[in-house]
């Protein structure tokens, strides 16, 4: 896609599986028009439960092999923050009954 060619990009439970999340988010930012929106919902490494985070880290190599590259231990919120969007409205959430996918970030970033 051309630079500044998209009004919006939607990403759900995808950045856990890409080879390079920083490059992927940079590409999202590149294709967004000024003021364009990046809407995302991604599972992440737990920020509040150290035991769960340790389990996520330990189980990630197996998860990558069996779930098409899915990393349980990514800190995708930090990647999105570091990308330098003009505005970022992001929330860390903990779902119930989703096991290792309970911790998530969701939000809207504006190019």
PDB file of C-alpha atoms in Angstrom:
ATOM      1  CA  UNK A   1       0.000   0.000   0.000  1.00  0.00           C
ATOM      2  CA  UNK A   2       1.105   3.544  -0.648  1.00  0.00           C
ATOM      3  CA  UNK A   3       2.146   5.919   2.106  1.00  0.00           C
ATOM      4  CA  UNK A   4      -0.774   7.764   3.750  1.00  0.00           C
ATOM      5  CA  UNK A   5      -3.355   5.792   1.772  1.00  0.00           C
ATOM      6  CA  UNK A   6      -5.630   4.308   4.467  1.00  0.00           C
ATOM      7  CA  UNK A   7      -8.284   5.872   6.650  1.00  0.00           C
ATOM      8  CA  UNK A   8      -8.068   3.040   9.188  1.00  0.00           C
ATOM      9  CA  UNK A   9      -6.314  -0.198  10.030  1.00  0.00           C
ATOM     10  CA  UNK A  10      -7.910  -2.814  12.289  1.00  0.00           C
ATOM     11  CA  UNK A  11      -5.755  -5.401  14.029  1.00  0.00           C
ATOM     12  CA  UNK A  12      -7.086  -8.080  16.361  1.00  0.00           C
ATOM     13  CA  UNK A  13      -4.979 -10.849  17.873  1.00  0.00           C
ATOM     14  CA  UNK A  14      -2.450 -10.521  15.065  1.00  0.00           C
ATOM     15  CA  UNK A  15       0.649  -8.790  16.427  1.00  0.00           C
ATOM     16  CA  UNK A  16       1.340 -11.791  18.655  1.00  0.00           C
ATOM     17  CA  UNK A  17       2.152 -13.828  15.558  1.00  0.00           C
ATOM     18  CA  UNK A  18       4.057 -11.508  13.229  1.00  0.00           C
ATOM     19  CA  UNK A  19       7.824 -11.939  12.984  1.00  0.00           C
ATOM     20  CA  UNK A  20       8.594  -8.312  13.804  1.00  0.00           C
ATOM     21  CA  UNK A  21       5.867  -6.408  15.680  1.00  0.00           C
ATOM     22  CA  UNK A  22       7.841  -3.135  15.638  1.00  0.00           C
ATOM     23  CA  UNK A  23       8.142  -3.252  11.847  1.00  0.00           C
ATOM     24  CA  UNK A  24       4.478  -4.230  11.490  1.00  0.00           C
ATOM     25  CA  UNK A  25       3.288  -1.291  13.594  1.00  0.00           C
ATOM     26  CA  UNK A  26       5.632   1.043  11.688  1.00  0.00           C
ATOM     27  CA  UNK A  27       4.038  -0.173   8.431  1.00  0.00           C
ATOM     28  CA  UNK A  28       0.570   0.433   9.867  1.00  0.00           C
ATOM     29  CA  UNK A  29       1.581   3.976  10.779  1.00  0.00           C
ATOM     30  CA  UNK A  30       3.149   4.504   7.334  1.00  0.00           C
ATOM     31  CA  UNK A  31      -0.024   3.591   5.414  1.00  0.00           C
ATOM     32  CA  UNK A  32      -2.373   5.633   7.594  1.00  0.00           C
ATOM     33  CA  UNK A  33      -3.443   9.046   6.348  1.00  0.00           C
ATOM     34  CA  UNK A  34      -2.812  11.929   8.764  1.00  0.00           C
ATOM     35  CA  UNK A  35      -5.542  11.552  11.361  1.00  0.00           C
ATOM     36  CA  UNK A  36      -6.109   7.934  10.313  1.00  0.00           C
ATOM     37  CA  UNK A  37      -7.039   5.450  13.027  1.00  0.00           C
ATOM     38  CA  UNK A  38      -5.339   2.247  14.105  1.00  0.00           C
ATOM     39  CA  UNK A  39      -7.854   0.148  16.050  1.00  0.00           C
ATOM     40  CA  UNK A  40      -6.349  -2.790  17.927  1.00  0.00           C
ATOM     41  CA  UNK A  41      -7.108  -5.583  20.383  1.00  0.00           C
ATOM     42  CA  UNK A  42      -4.126  -7.777  21.266  1.00  0.00           C
ATOM     43  CA  UNK A  43      -3.315 -10.269  24.007  1.00  0.00           C
ATOM     44  CA  UNK A  44      -0.129  -9.436  25.925  1.00  0.00           C
ATOM     45  CA  UNK A  45       2.159 -10.460  28.757  1.00  0.00           C
ATOM     46  CA  UNK A  46       0.423 -10.018  32.117  1.00  0.00           C
ATOM     47  CA  UNK A  47       1.258  -6.740  33.858  1.00  0.00           C
ATOM     48  CA  UNK A  48      -0.476  -7.574  37.129  1.00  0.00           C
ATOM     49  CA  UNK A  49       0.013 -11.285  37.790  1.00  0.00           C
ATOM     50  CA  UNK A  50       3.689 -12.228  38.051  1.00  0.00           C
ATOM     51  CA  UNK A  51       2.899 -15.951  38.241  1.00  0.00           C
ATOM     52  CA  UNK A  52       0.867 -15.796  35.051  1.00  0.00           C
ATOM     53  CA  UNK A  53       3.596 -13.769  33.319  1.00  0.00           C
ATOM     54  CA  UNK A  54       6.212 -16.372  34.251  1.00  0.00           C
ATOM     55  CA  UNK A  55       3.959 -19.113  32.833  1.00  0.00           C
ATOM     56  CA  UNK A  56       3.367 -17.109  29.654  1.00  0.00           C
ATOM     57  CA  UNK A  57       7.114 -16.697  29.144  1.00  0.00           C
ATOM     58  CA  UNK A  58       7.791 -20.370  29.864  1.00  0.00           C
ATOM     59  CA  UNK A  59       5.067 -21.614  27.494  1.00  0.00           C
ATOM     60  CA  UNK A  60       5.751 -19.229  24.604  1.00  0.00           C
ATOM     61  CA  UNK A  61       8.193 -21.472  22.681  1.00  0.00           C
ATOM     62  CA  UNK A  62       5.637 -24.295  22.564  1.00  0.00           C
ATOM     63  CA  UNK A  63       2.832 -21.864  21.744  1.00  0.00           C
ATOM     64  CA  UNK A  64       4.845 -20.461  18.828  1.00  0.00           C
ATOM     65  CA  UNK A  65       5.217 -23.958  17.380  1.00  0.00           C
ATOM     66  CA  UNK A  66       1.614 -25.063  17.809  1.00  0.00           C
ATOM     67  CA  UNK A  67      -0.286 -21.814  17.240  1.00  0.00           C
ATOM     68  CA  UNK A  68       1.150 -20.358  14.042  1.00  0.00           C
ATOM     69  CA  UNK A  69       3.779 -18.170  15.690  1.00  0.00           C
ATOM     70  CA  UNK A  70       1.643 -16.834  18.543  1.00  0.00           C
ATOM     71  CA  UNK A  71       3.766 -15.373  21.359  1.00  0.00           C
ATOM     72  CA  UNK A  72       2.148 -15.267  24.810  1.00  0.00           C
ATOM     73  CA  UNK A  73       4.859 -12.999  26.177  1.00  0.00           C
ATOM     74  CA  UNK A  74       4.767  -9.967  23.899  1.00  0.00           C
ATOM     75  CA  UNK A  75       4.420  -6.475  25.305  1.00  0.00           C
ATOM     76  CA  UNK A  76       2.536  -5.119  22.327  1.00  0.00           C
ATOM     77  CA  UNK A  77       1.246  -2.069  24.161  1.00  0.00           C
ATOM     78  CA  UNK A  78       4.828  -0.879  24.566  1.00  0.00           C
ATOM     79  CA  UNK A  79       5.472  -1.445  20.863  1.00  0.00           C
ATOM     80  CA  UNK A  80       2.456   0.677  19.919  1.00  0.00           C
ATOM     81  CA  UNK A  81       3.467   3.405  22.394  1.00  0.00           C
ATOM     82  CA  UNK A  82       6.998   3.506  20.983  1.00  0.00           C
ATOM     83  CA  UNK A  83       5.743   3.887  17.395  1.00  0.00           C
ATOM     84  CA  UNK A  84       5.087   7.594  17.922  1.00  0.00           C
ATOM     85  CA  UNK A  85       1.441   7.952  16.993  1.00  0.00           C
ATOM     86  CA  UNK A  86       0.040  11.480  17.343  1.00  0.00           C
ATOM     87  CA  UNK A  87      -2.551  10.280  19.856  1.00  0.00           C
ATOM     88  CA  UNK A  88      -2.967   7.013  21.721  1.00  0.00           C
ATOM     89  CA  UNK A  89      -5.964   5.870  23.738  1.00  0.00           C
ATOM     90  CA  UNK A  90      -5.039   2.423  25.050  1.00  0.00           C
ATOM     91  CA  UNK A  91      -6.320   0.330  27.924  1.00  0.00           C
ATOM     92  CA  UNK A  92      -4.882  -2.762  29.575  1.00  0.00           C
ATOM     93  CA  UNK A  93      -7.676  -5.240  30.316  1.00  0.00           C
ATOM     94  CA  UNK A  94      -7.883  -8.623  31.959  1.00  0.00           C
ATOM     95  CA  UNK A  95     -10.518 -10.898  30.519  1.00  0.00           C
ATOM     96  CA  UNK A  96     -11.931 -13.812  32.478  1.00  0.00           C
ATOM     97  CA  UNK A  97     -11.825 -17.461  31.472  1.00  0.00           C
ATOM     98  CA  UNK A  98      -9.402 -16.959  28.571  1.00  0.00           C
ATOM     99  CA  UNK A  99      -6.409 -18.506  30.334  1.00  0.00           C
ATOM    100  CA  UNK A 100      -3.101 -17.264  29.003  1.00  0.00           C
ATOM    101  CA  UNK A 101      -4.955 -14.816  26.736  1.00  0.00           C
ATOM    102  CA  UNK A 102      -6.628 -12.980  29.647  1.00  0.00           C
ATOM    103  CA  UNK A 103      -4.264  -9.970  29.598  1.00  0.00           C
ATOM    104  CA  UNK A 104      -5.001  -7.738  26.629  1.00  0.00           C
ATOM    105  CA  UNK A 105      -4.521  -4.217  25.348  1.00  0.00           C
ATOM    106  CA  UNK A 106      -7.122  -2.466  23.262  1.00  0.00           C
ATOM    107  CA  UNK A 107      -7.366   1.000  21.867  1.00  0.00           C
ATOM    108  CA  UNK A 108      -7.155   3.514  19.080  1.00  0.00           C
ATOM    109  CA  UNK A 109      -3.976   5.177  17.870  1.00  0.00           C
ATOM    110  CA  UNK A 110      -4.179   8.234  15.609  1.00  0.00           C
ATOM    111  CA  UNK A 111      -1.574   8.913  12.943  1.00  0.00           C
TER     112      UNK A 111
END
